Short mmCIF file of C-alpha atoms in Angstrom, two decimals:
data_model
loop_
_atom_site.label_atom_id
_atom_site.label_comp_id
_atom_site.label_asym_id
_atom_site.label_seq_id
_atom_site.Cartn_x
_atom_site.Cartn_y
_atom_site.Cartn_z
CA UNK A 173 -8.71 70.77 7.80
CA UNK A 174 -6.78 67.90 9.42
CA UNK A 175 -8.42 65.42 7.03
CA UNK A 176 -7.36 67.54 4.06
CA UNK A 177 -3.79 67.87 5.38
CA UNK A 178 -3.59 64.10 5.88
CA UNK A 179 -4.41 63.42 2.26
CA UNK A 180 -2.35 66.21 0.67
CA UNK A 181 0.32 63.76 -0.68
CA UNK A 182 -2.28 61.56 -2.31
CA UNK A 183 -4.21 64.54 -3.64
CA UNK A 184 -1.00 66.02 -5.01
CA UNK A 185 -0.29 62.80 -6.88
CA UNK A 186 -3.78 62.86 -8.30
CA UNK A 187 -3.33 66.44 -9.47
CA UNK A 188 -0.03 65.63 -11.15
CA UNK A 189 -1.68 62.61 -12.84
CA UNK A 190 -4.56 64.77 -14.08
CA UNK A 191 -2.14 67.24 -15.59
CA UNK A 192 0.17 64.59 -17.04
CA UNK A 193 -2.65 62.69 -18.76
CA UNK A 194 -4.07 65.87 -20.29
CA UNK A 195 -0.71 67.22 -21.43
CA UNK A 196 0.04 63.84 -23.03
CA UNK A 197 -3.30 64.01 -24.84
CA UNK A 198 -2.75 67.49 -26.26
CA UNK A 199 0.79 66.55 -27.30
CA UNK A 200 -0.76 64.14 -29.83
CA UNK A 201 -4.26 65.57 -30.41
CA UNK A 202 -4.43 69.25 -31.21
CA UNK A 203 -7.25 70.29 -33.58
CA UNK A 204 -7.20 73.77 -35.07
CA UNK A 205 -10.52 75.68 -35.00
CA UNK A 206 -9.33 77.66 -37.99
CA UNK A 207 -8.74 74.60 -40.21
CA UNK A 208 -11.97 75.11 -42.12
CA UNK A 209 -14.45 73.55 -39.71
CA UNK A 210 -17.63 75.42 -38.74
CA UNK A 211 -18.67 74.76 -35.15
CA UNK A 212 -18.66 76.28 -31.66
CA UNK A 213 -14.87 76.05 -31.37
CA UNK A 214 -14.53 78.49 -34.29
CA UNK A 215 -16.80 81.00 -32.61
CA UNK A 216 -14.97 80.84 -29.31
CA UNK A 217 -11.50 80.94 -30.84
CA UNK A 218 -12.10 83.87 -33.21
CA UNK A 219 -14.32 85.93 -30.84
CA UNK A 220 -11.58 85.56 -28.19
CA UNK A 221 -9.06 86.81 -30.75
CA UNK A 222 -11.11 89.95 -31.38
CA UNK A 223 -11.56 90.52 -27.66
CA UNK A 224 -7.82 90.18 -27.06
CA UNK A 225 -7.25 92.77 -29.79
CA UNK A 226 -9.48 95.28 -28.01
CA UNK A 227 -12.50 94.99 -30.32
CA UNK A 228 -14.85 93.87 -27.55
CA UNK A 229 -17.18 90.90 -27.85
CA UNK A 230 -18.07 90.80 -31.54
CA UNK A 231 -19.48 88.27 -33.99
CA UNK A 232 -16.40 86.66 -35.55
CA UNK A 233 -18.14 86.43 -38.92
CA UNK A 234 -19.66 89.92 -39.20
CA UNK A 235 -17.48 91.97 -36.84
CA UNK A 236 -20.57 93.45 -35.19
CA UNK A 237 -21.49 93.48 -31.47
CA UNK A 238 -23.04 90.18 -30.39
CA UNK A 239 -24.44 88.09 -27.60
CA UNK A 240 -24.56 85.00 -29.76
CA UNK A 241 -22.90 82.86 -27.10
CA UNK A 242 -22.53 83.62 -23.38
CA UNK A 243 -19.53 85.96 -22.94
CA UNK A 244 -17.76 84.15 -20.08
CA UNK A 245 -15.52 81.81 -22.06
CA UNK A 246 -14.66 84.12 -24.97
CA UNK A 247 -13.72 86.89 -22.51
CA UNK A 248 -11.74 84.49 -20.34
CA UNK A 249 -9.92 83.05 -23.35
CA UNK A 250 -9.33 86.56 -24.67
CA UNK A 251 -7.51 87.42 -21.45
CA UNK A 252 -5.41 84.23 -21.84
CA UNK A 253 -4.50 85.39 -25.36
CA UNK A 254 -3.56 88.85 -24.09
CA UNK A 255 -1.17 87.56 -21.48
CA UNK A 256 0.20 84.38 -23.03
CA UNK A 257 -0.37 84.64 -26.78
CA UNK A 258 -2.92 83.13 -29.14
CA UNK A 259 -1.40 79.75 -29.93
CA UNK A 260 -3.33 76.49 -29.71
CA UNK A 261 -1.03 75.37 -26.87
CA UNK A 262 -2.11 78.28 -24.69
CA UNK A 263 -5.77 77.32 -25.06
CA UNK A 264 -5.29 73.66 -24.40
CA UNK A 265 -2.84 74.01 -21.51
CA UNK A 266 -5.36 76.39 -19.90
CA UNK A 267 -8.00 73.69 -20.26
CA UNK A 268 -5.64 71.20 -18.58
CA UNK A 269 -5.00 73.62 -15.68
CA UNK A 270 -8.73 74.28 -15.22
CA UNK A 271 -9.47 70.53 -15.19
CA UNK A 272 -6.68 69.92 -12.66
CA UNK A 273 -7.93 72.83 -10.49
CA UNK A 274 -11.35 71.15 -10.46
CA UNK A 275 -9.93 68.00 -8.83
CA UNK A 276 -9.42 69.37 -5.28
CA UNK A 277 -12.92 70.89 -5.47
CA UNK A 278 -14.35 67.48 -6.19
CA UNK A 279 -12.32 66.00 -3.37
CA UNK A 280 -13.68 68.59 -0.91
CA UNK A 281 -17.27 67.94 -2.03
CA UNK A 282 -16.73 64.20 -1.51
CA UNK A 283 -15.23 64.85 1.91
CA UNK A 284 -18.27 66.90 2.95
CA UNK A 285 -20.83 64.44 1.62
CA UNK A 286 -19.17 61.09 2.31
CA UNK A 287 -15.70 60.20 3.65
CA UNK A 288 -12.00 60.35 2.76
CA UNK A 289 -11.82 57.14 0.67
CA UNK A 290 -14.84 58.18 -1.41
CA UNK A 291 -13.43 61.67 -1.87
CA UNK A 292 -10.02 60.40 -3.02
CA UNK A 293 -11.47 57.78 -5.38
CA UNK A 294 -13.87 60.32 -6.88
CA UNK A 295 -11.05 62.81 -7.46
CA UNK A 296 -8.79 60.09 -8.89
CA UNK A 297 -11.53 58.96 -11.28
CA UNK A 298 -11.95 62.50 -12.56
CA UNK A 299 -8.20 62.80 -13.05
CA UNK A 300 -8.09 59.98 -15.61
CA UNK A 301 -11.71 60.00 -16.87
CA UNK A 302 -11.34 59.48 -20.67
CA UNK A 303 -14.36 61.53 -21.72
CA UNK A 304 -13.06 64.46 -19.66
CA UNK A 305 -9.50 64.13 -20.92
CA UNK A 306 -10.65 64.20 -24.57
CA UNK A 307 -12.18 67.65 -24.04
CA UNK A 308 -8.78 69.17 -23.11
CA UNK A 309 -7.94 69.75 -26.79
CA UNK A 310 -11.14 71.60 -27.59
CA UNK A 311 -11.77 75.34 -27.62
CA UNK A 312 -15.01 74.89 -25.73
CA UNK A 313 -16.40 76.32 -22.48
CA UNK A 314 -16.76 72.98 -20.64
CA UNK A 315 -13.52 73.01 -18.55
CA UNK A 316 -14.04 76.62 -17.39
CA UNK A 317 -17.74 76.08 -16.68
CA UNK A 318 -17.19 72.84 -14.74
CA UNK A 319 -14.56 74.53 -12.61
CA UNK A 320 -16.95 77.37 -11.76
CA UNK A 321 -20.02 75.15 -11.42
CA UNK A 322 -18.37 72.71 -9.04
CA UNK A 323 -16.83 75.56 -7.02
CA UNK A 324 -20.27 77.12 -6.61
CA UNK A 325 -21.59 73.75 -5.41
CA UNK A 326 -18.77 73.43 -2.90
CA UNK A 327 -19.52 76.93 -1.55
CA UNK A 328 -23.19 75.99 -1.30
CA UNK A 329 -22.25 72.97 0.85
CA UNK A 330 -19.75 74.93 2.94
CA UNK A 331 -22.50 77.33 3.93
CA UNK A 332 -24.10 74.41 5.79
CA UNK A 333 -20.91 73.50 7.70
CA UNK A 334 -19.87 76.77 9.30
CA UNK A 335 -21.07 78.38 12.49
CA UNK A 336 -19.88 81.85 11.59
CA UNK A 337 -19.12 83.69 8.36
CA UNK A 338 -22.00 82.10 6.49
CA UNK A 339 -22.97 85.44 4.95
CA UNK A 340 -19.56 85.75 3.30
CA UNK A 341 -19.79 82.24 1.89
CA UNK A 342 -23.25 82.92 0.49
CA UNK A 343 -21.90 86.11 -1.12
CA UNK A 344 -19.02 84.12 -2.65
CA UNK A 345 -21.55 81.52 -3.85
CA UNK A 346 -23.47 84.29 -5.60
CA UNK A 347 -20.32 85.65 -7.23
CA UNK A 348 -19.21 82.27 -8.57
CA UNK A 349 -22.74 81.41 -9.68
CA UNK A 350 -22.86 84.67 -11.66
CA UNK A 351 -19.51 83.91 -13.35
CA UNK A 352 -20.78 80.41 -14.19
CA UNK A 353 -24.02 81.85 -15.55
CA UNK A 354 -22.11 84.21 -17.81
CA UNK A 355 -20.34 81.15 -19.12
CA UNK A 356 -23.38 78.97 -19.55
CA UNK A 357 -26.85 80.11 -18.58
CA UNK A 358 -27.81 76.73 -17.16
CA UNK A 359 -25.82 77.58 -14.05
CA UNK A 360 -28.94 79.39 -12.77
CA UNK A 361 -30.18 75.93 -11.62
CA UNK A 362 -27.77 76.38 -8.70
CA UNK A 363 -30.14 78.88 -7.03
CA UNK A 364 -33.14 76.53 -6.62
CA UNK A 365 -30.72 73.72 -5.85
CA UNK A 366 -29.23 75.80 -3.03
CA UNK A 367 -32.66 76.27 -1.48
CA UNK A 368 -33.20 72.50 -1.50
CA UNK A 369 -29.77 71.81 -0.02
CA UNK A 370 -30.01 74.40 2.72
CA UNK A 371 -33.43 73.14 3.78
CA UNK A 372 -32.21 69.54 3.78
CA UNK A 373 -29.32 70.67 5.93
CA UNK A 374 -31.84 71.45 8.66
CA UNK A 375 -32.33 75.22 8.25
CA UNK A 376 -35.75 76.76 8.37
CA UNK A 377 -37.39 77.89 5.17
CA UNK A 378 -37.24 81.58 6.01
CA UNK A 379 -33.46 81.91 6.46
CA UNK A 380 -32.85 79.49 3.56
CA UNK A 381 -34.98 81.62 1.28
CA UNK A 382 -33.22 84.78 2.52
CA UNK A 383 -29.83 83.28 1.64
CA UNK A 384 -30.98 82.34 -1.82
CA UNK A 385 -32.37 85.83 -2.33
CA UNK A 386 -29.02 87.28 -1.22
CA UNK A 387 -27.17 85.04 -3.69
CA UNK A 388 -29.64 85.89 -6.45
CA UNK A 389 -29.16 89.61 -5.75
CA UNK A 390 -25.39 89.17 -6.16
CA UNK A 391 -25.96 87.32 -9.42
CA UNK A 392 -28.19 90.12 -10.67
CA UNK A 393 -25.71 92.84 -9.70
CA UNK A 394 -22.82 91.05 -11.41
CA UNK A 395 -24.80 90.43 -14.57
CA UNK A 396 -26.22 93.97 -14.75
CA UNK A 397 -23.25 95.39 -16.77
CA UNK A 398 -23.65 92.66 -19.39
CA UNK A 399 -27.39 93.26 -19.64
CA UNK A 400 -26.86 97.03 -19.88
CA UNK A 401 -24.21 96.47 -22.60
CA UNK A 402 -26.67 94.36 -24.58
CA UNK A 403 -29.34 97.02 -24.29
CA UNK A 404 -26.87 99.57 -25.65
CA UNK A 405 -25.28 97.43 -28.36
CA UNK A 406 -28.14 95.17 -29.42
CA UNK A 407 -31.17 97.29 -28.51
CA UNK A 408 -32.43 94.57 -26.15
CA UNK A 409 -31.58 93.65 -22.52
CA UNK A 410 -30.44 90.09 -23.38
CA UNK A 411 -29.94 88.29 -20.08
CA UNK A 412 -27.29 85.74 -21.13
CA UNK A 413 -27.11 85.09 -24.87
CA UNK A 414 -29.10 85.13 -28.08
CA UNK A 415 -28.73 81.39 -28.71
CA UNK A 416 -31.42 80.46 -26.17
CA UNK A 417 -34.34 80.57 -28.58
CA UNK A 418 -32.47 78.75 -31.37
CA UNK A 419 -31.55 75.94 -28.97
CA UNK A 420 -35.21 75.64 -27.93
CA UNK A 421 -36.25 75.51 -31.57
CA UNK A 422 -33.66 72.85 -32.45
CA UNK A 423 -35.21 70.49 -29.94
CA UNK A 424 -38.86 71.35 -30.69
CA UNK A 425 -40.09 71.59 -34.29
CA UNK A 426 -41.72 69.39 -36.97
CA UNK A 427 -38.56 67.52 -37.98
CA UNK A 428 -36.87 67.55 -34.56
CA UNK A 429 -35.44 64.24 -33.38
CA UNK A 430 -34.48 65.33 -29.87
CA UNK A 431 -30.83 65.39 -30.98
CA UNK A 432 -28.49 67.88 -32.56
CA UNK A 433 -28.76 67.59 -36.33
CA UNK A 434 -25.67 67.53 -38.55
CA UNK A 435 -26.24 69.72 -40.47
CA UNK A 436 -28.99 71.41 -38.51
CA UNK A 437 -32.03 72.68 -40.47
CA UNK A 438 -32.18 76.46 -40.63
CA UNK A 439 -34.22 78.05 -37.90
CA UNK A 440 -37.00 80.51 -38.80
CA UNK A 441 -35.60 83.87 -39.83
CA UNK A 442 -37.17 87.34 -39.49
CA UNK A 443 -36.91 89.96 -42.19
CA UNK A 444 -33.58 91.78 -42.39
CA UNK A 445 -35.20 94.90 -43.79
CA UNK A 446 -34.09 98.14 -42.09
CA UNK A 447 -32.44 96.51 -39.10
CA UNK A 448 -28.79 96.08 -38.11
CA UNK A 449 -27.07 92.76 -37.64
CA UNK A 450 -27.24 92.97 -33.83
CA UNK A 451 -30.93 93.77 -34.00
CA UNK A 452 -31.45 90.89 -36.43
CA UNK A 453 -29.65 88.54 -34.02
CA UNK A 454 -32.11 89.43 -31.25
CA UNK A 455 -35.18 89.18 -33.48
CA UNK A 456 -34.06 85.81 -34.89
CA UNK A 457 -33.60 84.43 -31.36
CA UNK A 458 -36.98 85.71 -30.22
CA UNK A 459 -38.70 84.25 -33.32
CA UNK A 460 -37.03 80.87 -32.81
CA UNK A 461 -38.07 80.89 -29.15
CA UNK A 462 -41.69 81.68 -29.91
CA UNK A 463 -41.80 79.05 -32.67
CA UNK A 464 -40.29 76.36 -30.43
CA UNK A 465 -42.52 77.09 -27.47
CA UNK A 466 -45.60 77.15 -29.70
CA UNK A 467 -44.69 73.74 -31.04
CA UNK A 468 -44.24 72.38 -27.50
CA UNK A 469 -47.64 73.74 -26.48
CA UNK A 470 -49.46 72.26 -29.47
CA UNK A 471 -47.78 68.85 -29.54
CA UNK A 472 -47.69 67.53 -25.96
CA UNK A 473 -47.71 63.88 -27.00
CA UNK A 474 -44.77 64.25 -29.32
CA UNK A 475 -42.93 66.28 -26.68
CA UNK A 476 -43.03 63.23 -24.44
CA UNK A 477 -41.38 61.14 -27.15
CA UNK A 478 -38.83 63.86 -27.84
CA UNK A 479 -38.05 64.07 -24.09
CA UNK A 480 -37.12 60.37 -24.04
CA UNK A 481 -34.91 60.86 -27.08
CA UNK A 482 -33.23 63.89 -25.47
CA UNK A 483 -32.41 61.97 -22.30
CA UNK A 484 -31.00 59.08 -24.25
CA UNK A 485 -28.92 61.41 -26.40
CA UNK A 486 -27.48 63.12 -23.29
CA UNK A 487 -26.26 59.92 -21.63
CA UNK A 488 -25.77 57.27 -24.33
CA UNK A 489 -22.08 58.06 -24.88
CA UNK A 490 -19.14 59.78 -23.24
CA UNK A 491 -16.97 59.87 -26.37
CA UNK A 492 -18.50 62.89 -28.08
CA UNK A 493 -15.26 64.86 -27.73
CA UNK A 494 -13.62 62.52 -30.22
CA UNK A 495 -16.02 63.74 -32.87
CA UNK A 496 -15.56 67.37 -31.88
CA UNK A 497 -11.81 66.96 -32.10
CA UNK A 498 -11.99 65.49 -35.56
CA UNK A 499 -14.56 68.01 -36.78
CA UNK A 500 -16.49 64.90 -37.95
CA UNK A 501 -13.71 64.21 -40.51
CA UNK A 502 -12.78 60.56 -40.88
CA UNK A 503 -9.06 61.19 -41.57
CA UNK A 504 -8.28 63.16 -38.41
CA UNK A 505 -6.99 60.26 -36.32
CA UNK A 506 -4.15 57.90 -37.18
CA UNK A 507 -6.51 55.03 -37.93
CA UNK A 508 -10.05 53.82 -37.37
CA UNK A 509 -8.65 51.30 -34.90
CA UNK A 510 -7.33 54.18 -32.78
CA UNK A 511 -10.73 55.87 -32.84
CA UNK A 512 -12.52 52.62 -31.92
CA UNK A 513 -10.15 52.03 -29.03
CA UNK A 514 -10.52 55.58 -27.70
CA UNK A 515 -14.29 55.43 -28.02
CA UNK A 516 -14.48 52.09 -26.23
CA UNK A 517 -12.27 53.34 -23.41
CA UNK A 518 -14.51 56.38 -22.89
CA UNK A 519 -17.81 54.53 -23.03
CA UNK A 520 -16.55 51.55 -21.00
CA UNK A 521 -15.39 53.88 -18.23
CA UNK A 522 -18.64 55.86 -18.47
CA UNK A 523 -21.06 52.93 -18.16
CA UNK A 524 -18.99 51.27 -15.43
CA UNK A 525 -19.14 54.54 -13.52
CA UNK A 526 -22.89 54.80 -13.99
CA UNK A 527 -23.34 51.25 -12.64
CA UNK A 528 -21.22 52.01 -9.62
CA UNK A 529 -23.09 55.31 -9.15
CA UNK A 530 -26.33 53.31 -8.98
CA UNK A 531 -24.81 51.15 -6.24
CA UNK A 532 -23.56 54.27 -4.45
CA UNK A 533 -27.00 55.86 -4.63
CA UNK A 534 -28.68 52.73 -3.21
CA UNK A 535 -26.12 52.57 -0.44
CA UNK A 536 -26.81 56.23 0.41
CA UNK A 537 -30.60 56.01 0.22
CA UNK A 538 -30.99 56.38 3.99
CA UNK A 539 -29.15 59.69 3.77
CA UNK A 540 -31.17 61.24 0.96
CA UNK A 541 -32.99 63.37 3.50
CA UNK A 542 -29.85 65.43 4.09
CA UNK A 543 -27.24 67.18 1.89
CA UNK A 544 -26.15 63.95 0.17
CA UNK A 545 -29.31 64.36 -1.92
CA UNK A 546 -27.53 67.24 -3.69
CA UNK A 547 -25.86 64.82 -6.15
CA UNK A 548 -28.95 63.00 -7.47
CA UNK A 549 -30.94 66.26 -7.27
CA UNK A 550 -28.31 67.98 -9.39
CA UNK A 551 -28.38 65.24 -12.05
CA UNK A 552 -32.20 65.30 -12.19
CA UNK A 553 -32.43 69.11 -12.28
CA UNK A 554 -29.69 69.38 -14.89
CA UNK A 555 -31.41 66.74 -17.07
CA UNK A 556 -34.82 68.36 -16.73
CA UNK A 557 -33.41 71.73 -17.71
CA UNK A 558 -32.03 70.37 -20.97
CA UNK A 559 -35.40 68.83 -21.94
CA UNK A 560 -36.27 72.34 -23.04
CA UNK A 561 -33.53 72.19 -25.65
CA UNK A 562 -32.17 69.07 -27.33
CA UNK A 563 -30.08 66.13 -26.28
CA UNK A 564 -26.34 65.83 -26.82
CA UNK A 565 -23.66 63.87 -24.91
CA UNK A 566 -21.68 67.10 -24.53
CA UNK A 567 -24.34 68.40 -22.16
CA UNK A 568 -23.56 65.94 -19.38
CA UNK A 569 -19.87 66.95 -19.12
CA UNK A 570 -20.39 69.51 -16.28
CA UNK A 571 -22.12 67.01 -13.99
CA UNK A 572 -19.80 64.06 -14.48
CA UNK A 573 -18.26 64.86 -11.10
CA UNK A 574 -21.59 63.92 -9.44
CA UNK A 575 -21.51 60.56 -11.21
CA UNK A 576 -17.84 60.17 -10.18
CA UNK A 577 -18.57 60.75 -6.49
CA UNK A 578 -21.59 58.48 -6.42
CA UNK A 579 -19.59 55.87 -8.32
CA UNK A 580 -16.72 56.21 -5.86
CA UNK A 581 -19.18 55.66 -3.04
CA UNK A 582 -20.44 52.56 -4.80
CA UNK A 583 -16.86 51.22 -5.13
CA UNK A 584 -16.16 51.85 -1.47
CA UNK A 585 -19.36 50.05 -0.47
CA UNK A 586 -18.48 47.05 -2.61
CA UNK A 587 -14.98 46.93 -1.18
CA UNK A 588 -16.35 47.08 2.36
CA UNK A 589 -18.83 44.27 1.53
CA UNK A 590 -15.97 42.06 0.29
CA UNK A 591 -13.92 42.75 3.41
CA UNK A 592 -16.83 42.10 5.73
CA UNK A 593 -16.61 38.75 7.57
CA UNK A 594 -18.70 36.06 5.84
CA UNK A 595 -20.71 33.30 7.66
CA UNK A 596 -19.06 29.85 7.53
CA UNK A 597 -20.93 26.54 7.27
CA UNK A 598 -21.14 26.22 11.06
CA UNK A 599 -22.72 29.65 11.36
CA UNK A 600 -19.63 31.41 12.56
CA UNK A 601 -18.15 34.42 10.80
CA UNK A 602 -14.86 34.14 9.05
CA UNK A 603 -12.88 36.70 7.09
CA UNK A 604 -13.75 36.92 3.40
#
């Protein structure tokens, strides 16, 4: 607590910078999901509108009950619309606030895993990270999910640092993990990750497993109303969403490239005879899932090639938000020069951070038998999870904070190496 209080002025400045940069971005870049584009932003924007109007979570194109995307972000955005209105500014300012609220979480994670300089540098990097800033003007779930995902990770780590009240922290971890899962199903990776972290922290397997089971029980209880609603409205107890099977199919079929196609070939469709739209939605997802899994089982050699393509697609760029903002229209930005500069800034920052993260990981290799291993383990587990689907640079957005903290550690190590006394010609040490 004393360490946190000592750095409050610096952390406050970082928070103000994060907000200022994002507000400046949305002052000039403000795409409209209703301008004729057809992508995820349209779904989220219009489904949130219907929810705000009291229609529940419905398909924005058919008006029928849906589980087409996880409900977390549309419901959250719907509440924003109810209280603050439905303008674009409300959506994008909310994104800026969520991103700023994530900064102190990242700082606290860095403080637990490393030291104050690393925590501050990691938080500062996230405040001005171009690829993160560009997402502020998008009606997408990434800012909300990253806030919840990083908060769950912080609670996971805090459970290893307290001598009393651990049960309450584990319960809170389960609650936040459930909220994150209802926003994006991939958040379920936090449960096995928690087991790894708690064992690495020195706890025996039996209590560690018991804590994970407690957190999983909380997740199940919190998700039960959503599952029951889907059973009632869709005729099937859909766990998270009905886009799971389609995403599996996109990454695993005859013409799959391991990347998101633009436009994407149409997934296999069941017959619409004598079934409602919600029932068709479930059947289409199940058919796509079976088709994708069958292809994976029968083409193991090609799956290896596809896996390499998926990993490359996930990490080859950090400028994907520029394309989402423009709706892939060439005339969205002021000039091509502007786009080139913005893209270069994002990717230059990204690859420099990855290089520094590699240094930070090497410098921390002797500590990979304790909770520091959570950062590389998170990146590996997150990447492996997405091999089931397809690769897209958007998918790495929620784990950028892990790269930021490892990169901050690398920068601190380099700075300490420069400051370290160097041997002179006579064998004595002199300041660098």
